[in-house]
XYZ file of C-alpha atoms in Angstrom:
566
model
C 0.000 0.000 0.000
C 2.985 2.297 0.240
C 5.215 0.630 -2.384
C 5.466 3.899 -4.354
C 6.369 5.969 -1.291
C 9.814 6.619 0.112
C 10.227 4.421 3.251
C 11.282 7.440 5.343
C 8.184 9.400 4.300
C 5.877 6.447 4.947
C 7.456 5.919 8.341
C 7.192 9.569 9.320
C 3.581 9.817 8.178
C 2.646 6.699 10.112
C 4.446 7.983 13.221
C 2.560 11.233 12.957
C -0.734 9.434 13.073
C -0.636 8.649 16.756
C -0.650 5.243 18.480
C -3.735 3.992 16.711
C -2.352 4.677 13.262
C 1.143 3.278 13.557
C 0.584 0.608 10.898
C -1.700 2.599 8.605
C -0.790 4.267 5.326
C -1.746 7.933 4.981
C -3.877 7.291 1.907
C -6.135 4.850 3.691
C -6.422 6.564 7.062
C -6.111 10.339 6.572
C -8.395 10.935 9.547
C -6.193 8.971 11.894
C -4.614 12.346 12.697
C -6.026 14.268 15.597
C -5.600 17.915 14.614
C -7.105 19.262 17.801
C -5.946 22.467 19.448
C -4.107 20.648 22.237
C -0.735 22.052 23.122
C 2.291 20.390 21.591
C 5.339 19.364 23.519
C 7.475 20.852 20.764
C 7.241 24.423 21.943
C 9.399 27.101 20.495
C 12.868 27.133 21.966
C 14.408 29.774 19.778
C 14.083 33.369 20.793
C 13.870 36.354 18.514
C 16.828 38.624 17.968
C 18.490 39.532 21.218
C 19.803 42.741 19.770
C 18.455 45.927 21.296
C 18.475 47.569 17.890
C 15.179 47.382 16.018
C 15.195 46.526 12.327
C 12.674 49.341 11.854
C 15.038 52.071 13.056
C 16.744 53.745 10.107
C 20.348 54.513 11.068
C 21.435 57.242 8.638
C 25.000 57.133 9.962
C 25.645 53.619 8.604
C 27.410 53.559 5.242
C 27.471 49.847 4.371
C 26.580 46.314 5.463
C 28.866 44.665 7.970
C 30.684 41.671 6.449
C 29.148 38.289 7.303
C 31.665 36.460 9.433
C 29.641 33.292 9.971
C 27.002 32.025 7.543
C 25.759 29.061 9.571
C 25.640 28.026 13.192
C 28.181 25.613 14.595
C 25.467 24.015 16.695
C 22.570 22.667 14.576
C 18.963 22.861 15.716
C 17.161 19.598 16.444
C 13.783 20.826 15.201
C 13.932 18.828 11.949
C 14.870 15.659 13.833
C 11.687 15.814 15.894
C 9.665 12.673 15.051
C 6.436 14.556 15.804
C 7.340 17.515 13.558
C 4.645 16.770 10.944
C 1.890 16.294 13.496
C 2.939 19.350 15.512
C 2.991 21.532 12.407
C -0.596 20.606 11.508
C -2.071 20.383 14.999
C -4.742 22.967 15.795
C -5.317 24.063 12.189
C -8.773 22.468 11.761
C -10.058 21.328 8.356
C -7.320 23.028 6.350
C -4.700 20.788 7.966
C -6.800 17.687 7.345
C -7.151 18.570 3.683
C -3.407 19.224 3.247
C -2.673 15.866 4.889
C -5.077 13.989 2.637
C -3.881 15.580 -0.627
C -0.193 15.337 0.301
C -0.627 11.635 1.124
C -2.220 11.013 -2.280
C 0.448 13.083 -4.049
C 3.309 11.181 -2.439
C 1.837 7.727 -3.154
C 0.404 8.400 -6.618
C 2.094 6.733 -9.598
C 0.006 8.171 -12.449
C 1.662 11.384 -13.759
C -1.703 12.935 -14.682
C -3.236 12.303 -11.265
C -0.035 13.461 -9.619
C -0.254 16.773 -11.521
C -3.844 17.219 -10.320
C -2.877 16.564 -6.679
C 0.089 18.887 -7.046
C -2.200 21.724 -8.094
C -4.625 20.944 -5.264
C -1.780 21.129 -2.756
C -1.051 24.718 -3.813
C -4.571 25.876 -2.940
C -4.959 23.827 0.246
C -1.499 24.800 1.534
C -2.233 28.531 1.289
C -5.523 27.972 3.103
C -3.523 26.253 5.838
C -1.155 29.235 6.063
C -4.080 31.655 6.216
C -4.959 30.422 9.700
C -1.367 29.850 10.795
C 0.379 33.165 10.072
C -1.523 35.032 12.801
C 0.138 32.777 15.391
C 3.679 33.789 14.469
C 3.673 36.534 17.100
C 2.758 34.206 19.951
C 5.734 33.165 22.120
C 4.369 29.639 22.603
C 3.918 28.877 18.901
C 5.713 25.535 18.245
C 8.873 25.672 16.176
C 7.567 23.278 13.467
C 4.798 25.786 12.657
C 7.340 28.603 12.406
C 9.648 26.523 10.214
C 6.698 25.609 7.984
C 5.904 29.303 7.435
C 9.596 30.277 7.157
C 10.994 27.567 4.888
C 7.910 25.748 3.586
C 9.161 22.597 5.349
C 6.108 20.444 6.134
C 7.748 17.036 6.067
C 11.419 16.797 7.145
C 11.869 13.471 5.310
C 11.496 15.400 2.042
C 15.011 16.705 2.800
C 18.122 14.966 1.622
C 20.367 14.345 4.612
C 22.829 17.096 3.662
C 19.919 19.502 3.101
C 18.523 18.743 6.544
C 21.934 19.350 8.098
C 22.264 22.691 6.293
C 18.836 24.010 7.266
C 19.419 22.868 10.843
C 22.484 25.116 10.959
C 20.854 28.242 9.525
C 20.648 30.953 12.192
C 17.125 31.380 13.512
C 17.633 34.855 14.956
C 18.453 38.112 13.162
C 22.043 38.497 14.345
C 22.848 41.362 11.949
C 19.762 43.422 12.942
C 19.223 44.231 9.265
C 15.686 44.611 7.810
C 15.906 41.255 6.018
C 13.026 39.119 7.299
C 11.641 35.632 6.833
C 7.891 35.223 6.330
C 7.186 34.249 9.967
C 9.137 37.288 11.224
C 7.320 39.501 8.703
C 3.897 38.492 10.041
C 5.119 38.811 13.615
C 6.088 42.443 12.975
C 2.807 43.149 11.181
C 0.747 41.626 14.011
C 2.623 43.594 16.670
C 2.021 46.887 14.873
C 5.746 47.617 14.620
C 5.428 47.423 10.850
C 2.568 48.644 8.665
C 0.858 46.682 5.929
C 2.406 46.601 2.484
C 0.863 49.030 0.023
C -2.203 47.818 -1.864
C -4.921 49.436 -3.923
C -6.932 51.844 -1.789
C -10.127 50.308 -0.457
C -13.382 52.165 -0.020
C -13.448 53.610 3.459
C -16.410 52.913 5.718
C -18.119 56.076 6.927
C -17.424 56.873 10.569
C -21.148 57.091 11.288
C -21.582 53.445 10.221
C -18.693 52.158 12.328
C -18.917 50.359 15.626
C -17.018 51.981 18.518
C -14.199 49.435 18.132
C -13.956 50.073 14.380
C -13.918 53.833 14.913
C -11.164 53.520 17.526
C -9.163 51.270 15.212
C -9.609 53.693 12.310
C -8.434 56.599 14.464
C -5.391 54.620 15.559
C -4.578 53.849 11.906
C -4.894 57.524 11.015
C -2.582 58.492 13.852
C -0.050 55.803 12.875
C -0.002 57.123 9.299
C 0.492 60.654 10.579
C 3.252 59.438 12.867
C 4.989 57.703 9.966
C 4.972 60.938 8.001
C 6.254 62.939 10.996
C 8.922 60.323 11.633
C 10.436 60.937 8.198
C 10.615 64.685 8.739
C 12.069 64.204 12.228
C 14.795 61.795 11.083
C 15.712 63.895 8.063
C 15.881 67.109 10.084
C 17.971 65.451 12.789
C 20.371 64.132 10.134
C 20.817 67.638 8.659
C 21.229 69.044 12.182
C 24.004 66.533 12.904
C 25.761 67.484 9.655
C 25.611 71.210 10.501
C 26.869 70.562 14.046
C 29.788 68.533 12.704
C 30.546 71.296 10.206
C 30.558 73.884 13.005
C 32.794 71.688 15.147
C 35.324 71.358 12.338
C 35.311 75.111 11.590
C 35.714 75.993 15.261
C 38.608 73.564 15.588
C 40.269 75.057 12.527
C 39.672 78.578 13.895
C 41.236 77.708 17.271
C 44.351 76.290 15.633
C 44.772 79.344 13.384
C 44.328 81.805 16.279
C 46.789 79.870 18.431
C 49.337 80.044 15.594
C 48.565 83.734 15.091
C 49.113 84.540 18.781
C 52.592 83.051 18.931
C 55.300 85.778 18.556
C 59.033 85.483 18.351
C 61.229 87.561 20.628
C 63.270 90.417 19.068
C 66.992 89.885 19.367
C 68.413 92.382 21.875
C 64.938 93.650 22.874
C 63.792 91.135 25.433
C 60.675 93.126 26.431
C 59.291 93.231 22.916
C 57.949 90.697 20.405
C 58.285 90.615 16.644
C 55.429 91.305 14.254
C 53.565 88.687 12.299
C 55.578 86.372 10.123
C 54.676 85.845 6.482
C 52.837 82.628 7.393
C 50.872 84.434 10.133
C 49.839 87.204 7.750
C 48.399 84.554 5.435
C 46.279 83.323 8.348
C 44.386 86.630 8.596
C 42.284 86.231 5.423
C 41.839 82.537 6.240
C 40.458 83.424 9.683
C 38.147 85.988 8.096
C 36.893 83.315 5.684
C 36.310 80.871 8.536
C 34.314 83.516 10.435
C 32.140 84.100 7.385
C 31.546 80.366 7.029
C 30.748 80.095 10.746
C 28.238 82.923 10.409
C 26.569 81.171 7.472
C 26.617 77.855 9.329
C 25.026 79.450 12.388
C 22.102 80.801 10.356
C 21.502 77.428 8.719
C 21.927 75.530 12.000
C 19.507 77.836 13.851
C 16.902 77.352 11.133
C 17.284 73.567 11.132
C 17.201 73.485 14.938
C 13.829 75.257 14.935
C 12.526 72.810 12.337
C 13.756 69.931 14.465
C 12.077 71.301 17.595
C 8.812 71.688 15.694
C 9.021 68.164 14.230
C 9.914 66.711 17.649
C 6.970 68.460 19.319
C 4.573 67.186 16.621
C 5.994 63.675 16.881
C 5.656 63.603 20.676
C 2.130 65.023 20.498
C 0.947 62.340 18.076
C 2.731 59.635 20.083
C 0.895 60.758 23.228
C -2.437 60.478 21.402
C -1.518 56.995 20.166
C -0.604 55.935 23.713
C -3.797 57.440 25.132
C -5.790 55.410 22.640
C -4.105 52.232 23.836
C -2.126 51.989 20.625
C 0.656 49.794 21.960
C -1.723 47.396 23.685
C -4.224 47.334 20.834
C -1.545 46.456 18.336
C -0.282 43.408 20.250
C -1.861 41.077 17.703
C -3.639 42.945 14.928
C -5.518 40.075 13.261
C -7.140 42.327 10.668
C -3.735 43.643 9.545
C -2.434 40.066 9.335
C -5.390 39.003 7.170
C -4.775 41.873 4.763
C -1.022 41.234 4.647
C -1.554 37.501 4.049
C -3.276 38.202 0.726
C -0.426 40.544 -0.214
C 2.297 38.021 0.676
C 0.484 35.335 -1.296
C 0.531 37.642 -4.311
C 4.222 38.370 -3.706
C 5.007 34.642 -3.705
C 3.203 34.180 -7.028
C 5.121 37.080 -8.563
C 8.525 35.603 -7.670
C 7.597 32.442 -9.583
C 5.704 33.917 -12.509
C 2.777 32.451 -14.419
C 4.710 29.523 -15.860
C 6.915 28.861 -12.862
C 6.774 26.168 -10.222
C 4.046 27.211 -7.774
C 4.563 24.189 -5.512
C 4.687 25.694 -1.994
C 6.190 22.845 0.046
C 9.918 22.236 0.387
C 10.957 19.022 -1.349
C 14.247 17.664 -2.615
C 12.505 17.090 -5.956
C 12.515 20.844 -6.683
C 15.277 22.209 -4.423
C 18.527 22.390 -6.411
C 20.384 25.219 -4.666
C 23.836 25.135 -3.165
C 24.233 26.193 0.467
C 25.534 29.639 -0.538
C 22.923 29.843 -3.285
C 19.988 29.442 -0.893
C 18.187 32.640 0.082
C 18.962 32.615 3.787
C 19.308 35.944 5.558
C 23.092 35.760 5.750
C 23.472 34.837 2.064
C 21.157 37.633 0.924
C 22.992 40.213 3.057
C 26.257 39.027 1.509
C 24.849 39.562 -2.006
C 23.466 42.990 -1.039
C 26.901 43.909 0.332
C 28.468 42.906 -2.997
C 25.903 44.977 -4.934
C 26.532 48.027 -2.749
C 30.295 47.666 -3.232
C 29.799 48.113 -6.997
C 26.856 50.528 -6.873
C 27.488 52.666 -3.745
C 24.418 54.833 -4.300
C 21.980 51.962 -4.723
C 20.215 52.595 -1.393
C 20.692 56.368 -1.313
C 17.730 58.730 -1.353
C 18.511 62.419 -1.841
C 16.759 64.924 0.438
C 17.809 68.579 0.539
C 20.936 67.632 -1.438
C 21.955 65.174 1.268
C 22.100 61.435 0.407
C 20.440 59.251 3.032
C 21.307 55.537 2.944
C 18.066 53.659 3.545
C 18.110 49.868 3.171
C 14.688 48.498 2.185
C 12.798 45.742 3.949
C 13.614 42.439 2.254
C 11.040 39.638 2.497
C 12.463 36.153 1.931
C 9.667 33.956 0.564
C 10.138 30.141 0.380
C 9.361 29.699 -3.325
C 11.131 28.135 -6.300
C 11.077 31.440 -8.187
C 14.048 33.018 -9.929
C 13.271 36.741 -9.844
C 12.967 39.213 -7.015
C 11.104 42.479 -7.340
C 10.306 45.748 -5.586
C 6.826 45.916 -4.055
C 7.068 49.573 -3.048
C 10.026 52.005 -3.196
C 9.053 53.740 0.092
C 6.100 54.340 2.384
C 3.600 56.645 0.716
C 3.238 58.613 3.978
C 7.000 59.067 4.461
C 9.047 59.452 1.313
C 12.080 60.817 3.128
C 13.343 58.104 5.458
C 10.897 55.184 5.203
C 12.106 51.809 4.002
C 10.950 50.408 0.694
C 9.997 46.736 0.337
C 11.580 44.181 -1.966
C 10.868 40.460 -2.234
C 13.433 37.709 -2.870
C 12.691 33.976 -3.483
C 14.629 31.629 -1.227
C 15.166 28.756 -3.679
C 16.174 30.311 -7.037
C 18.501 28.894 -9.672
C 20.842 31.853 -9.127
C 20.524 33.831 -5.890
C 22.700 36.684 -7.143
C 20.403 37.244 -10.150
C 17.281 36.982 -7.953
C 18.567 39.723 -5.635
C 19.838 41.837 -8.545
C 16.402 41.853 -10.203
C 14.834 43.071 -6.950
C 17.446 45.799 -6.446
C 17.224 46.895 -10.099
C 13.443 47.188 -9.732
C 13.967 49.282 -6.592
C 16.465 51.491 -8.448
C 13.975 52.093 -11.254
C 10.978 52.799 -9.016
C 12.843 55.223 -6.726
C 14.158 57.163 -9.746
C 10.720 57.155 -11.353
C 9.012 58.454 -8.195
C 11.671 61.133 -7.838
C 11.053 62.378 -11.395
C 7.275 62.133 -10.875
C 5.326 63.289 -13.942
C 8.566 63.874 -15.857
C 9.934 60.332 -15.446
C 10.137 59.910 -19.252
C 12.192 63.076 -19.573
C 14.365 63.566 -16.481
C 16.877 61.644 -14.431
C 17.832 57.996 -14.805
C 14.426 56.840 -16.046
C 14.116 59.756 -18.481
C 17.518 59.156 -20.084
C 16.910 55.414 -20.328
C 13.399 55.855 -21.739
C 14.671 58.217 -24.434
C 17.256 55.596 -25.452
C 14.502 52.949 -25.407
C 12.337 55.138 -27.632
C 15.148 56.011 -30.053
C 16.003 52.334 -30.514
C 12.287 51.643 -31.180
C 12.307 48.766 -28.697
C 9.038 47.037 -27.833
C 7.906 45.777 -24.453
C 8.153 46.892 -20.834
C 10.887 49.519 -20.502
C 11.463 48.557 -16.867
C 12.202 44.933 -17.822
C 14.792 46.120 -20.353
C 16.344 48.284 -17.624
C 16.501 45.363 -15.177
C 18.232 43.118 -17.716
C 20.719 45.881 -18.533
C 21.365 46.489 -14.840
C 22.219 42.804 -14.394
C 24.741 43.074 -17.257
C 26.095 46.299 -15.746
C 26.764 44.611 -12.409
C 27.915 41.189 -13.585
C 29.769 41.969 -16.845
C 30.622 45.649 -17.210
C 31.975 45.806 -13.652
C 34.587 43.237 -14.695
C 35.484 45.021 -17.923
C 33.420 42.758 -20.207
C 31.473 45.038 -22.549
C 27.916 43.795 -23.069
C 25.813 46.987 -23.012
C 24.931 49.392 -25.782
C 27.232 52.436 -25.809
C 24.411 54.850 -24.872
C 23.192 52.638 -22.017
C 26.738 52.323 -20.685
C 27.022 56.119 -20.633
C 23.672 56.518 -18.843
C 24.607 53.997 -16.166
C 28.135 55.409 -15.830
C 26.719 58.873 -15.044
C 23.706 57.895 -12.932
C 24.907 54.729 -11.197
C 28.678 55.177 -11.124
C 31.096 52.513 -9.988
C 33.456 53.380 -7.092
C 36.401 55.538 -8.087
C 38.895 52.694 -7.527
C 36.970 50.411 -9.889
C 36.733 53.170 -12.506
C 40.512 53.574 -12.448
C 40.929 49.821 -12.828
C 38.487 49.673 -15.759
C 40.118 52.532 -17.669
C 43.332 50.504 -17.789
C 41.505 47.618 -19.478
C 39.741 49.396 -22.322
C 39.691 52.688 -24.187
C 35.887 52.673 -23.806
C 36.136 53.138 -20.049
C 39.094 55.475 -20.373
C 36.983 57.748 -22.576
C 34.190 57.745 -19.972
C 36.690 58.693 -17.256
C 37.925 61.600 -19.400
C 34.339 62.820 -19.802
C 33.985 62.633 -15.995
C 37.037 64.848 -15.602
C 35.711 67.356 -18.145
C 32.353 67.540 -16.359
C 34.063 68.121 -13.016
C 36.171 70.932 -14.462
C 33.104 72.626 -15.962
C 31.075 72.108 -12.741
C 28.520 70.255 -14.785
C 28.957 66.916 -13.114
């Protein structure tokens, strides 16, 4: 009855069935499982990140990712060796769990390719229905680890691992040691449920009139309005504080320079034979006089700018504190402990995100299985691997995460959602929060099991690059900035299709080929990227030695700098 089933899978399924189902095959006795809401002995033993730093805090002083020193843990977790993993993962999930169990059992034992394809499609629908009821539990401290690993990695049945795959996933760090905004699906829903993170942008829904709301709905709507207002104020506060810090540092440097010049100016040599008198200024000291005058002028200008920014900061801080008080008075922190409505809305969004990473013709199968997993350890989309790829991207494209505000570049790393799909392309869901365009994080999505992780992350970052530039240019995106220059090239070449997709493909060539001196881009595109997404100066100097093409671009850079047109 289980001749077509892997012995390990058959054994694990029969073990999961409880004492009365030890000898039964899953196909014949799907209801041998007791998916009641009783508590499992496999409670969560892993804690969330112990770091005091929140992934939601945007640190504008950071310039790059810290290098990853350790990609996996020396001490593997035992969660995938738990013989009750399958049962624990499905316990307490009602009919959706029963349906997944029944269809999965048929899929694993079926020999007919046509029937197997039907069951495979049915698993996709039933699995997402299972997750619909499970994701809201990710914020609970007593949620069993198998449920979290199911949501995080798509691992429903550990025997679908190869042994080396099980060992690798057991060593992947569970906590966010880097405190970067790169999150697994279970962490994503935990942050949404807690209210620390807002829902991803979707089409605006028709608002219910306040008069038709219940008191609870009205209170919730008011809290949402205040949170949106707070998000907007937060951007202004962070941006103003960043400018204030820059002006204070500038004043500190000018004052230090002024002190040194005055000290040098006040030192006088004795006159030979006239011990009671000192000599006049030396030639070097006379040169200090106009320099000191210039410093005083710059200090005066700095003081005016600093005073203005300080007032703006005080105003933004007062507004921020006022709104925060109103949120606290409305029980905002307590009310947002587990926002089930927000989780329901976000679930539909995440499901759409997962589909988009795979595409219409891709493999939509949602459960981890060795049949479809063909990644290397470093090619799997774990948090550490993705950060390492992002660090590589930023080393070649230093301005990739920069957002210009008042002529000051702010480095703002987007949220990165790691979805357990077999897709090959990442994408940008939103370039920034619509209520805070200054310092809010955008959101990009990366599949965890792609054929090439570097390409998957590059497509997401390229999409982010395009959308940020397009939003910056606003109505003039076809005429100005990066998108305008690229669109004009696209139009002149009479290319057909989605201009953004052409840009993404060219960006991949720019990062993987042109950065190594291999010329693959059109001459005009290379010039656009060279000006708008320049390589680091050291790499430019290296490239100009390899080809006259890059040497010519470097000469144009020098000419632009000399004419102040760069």
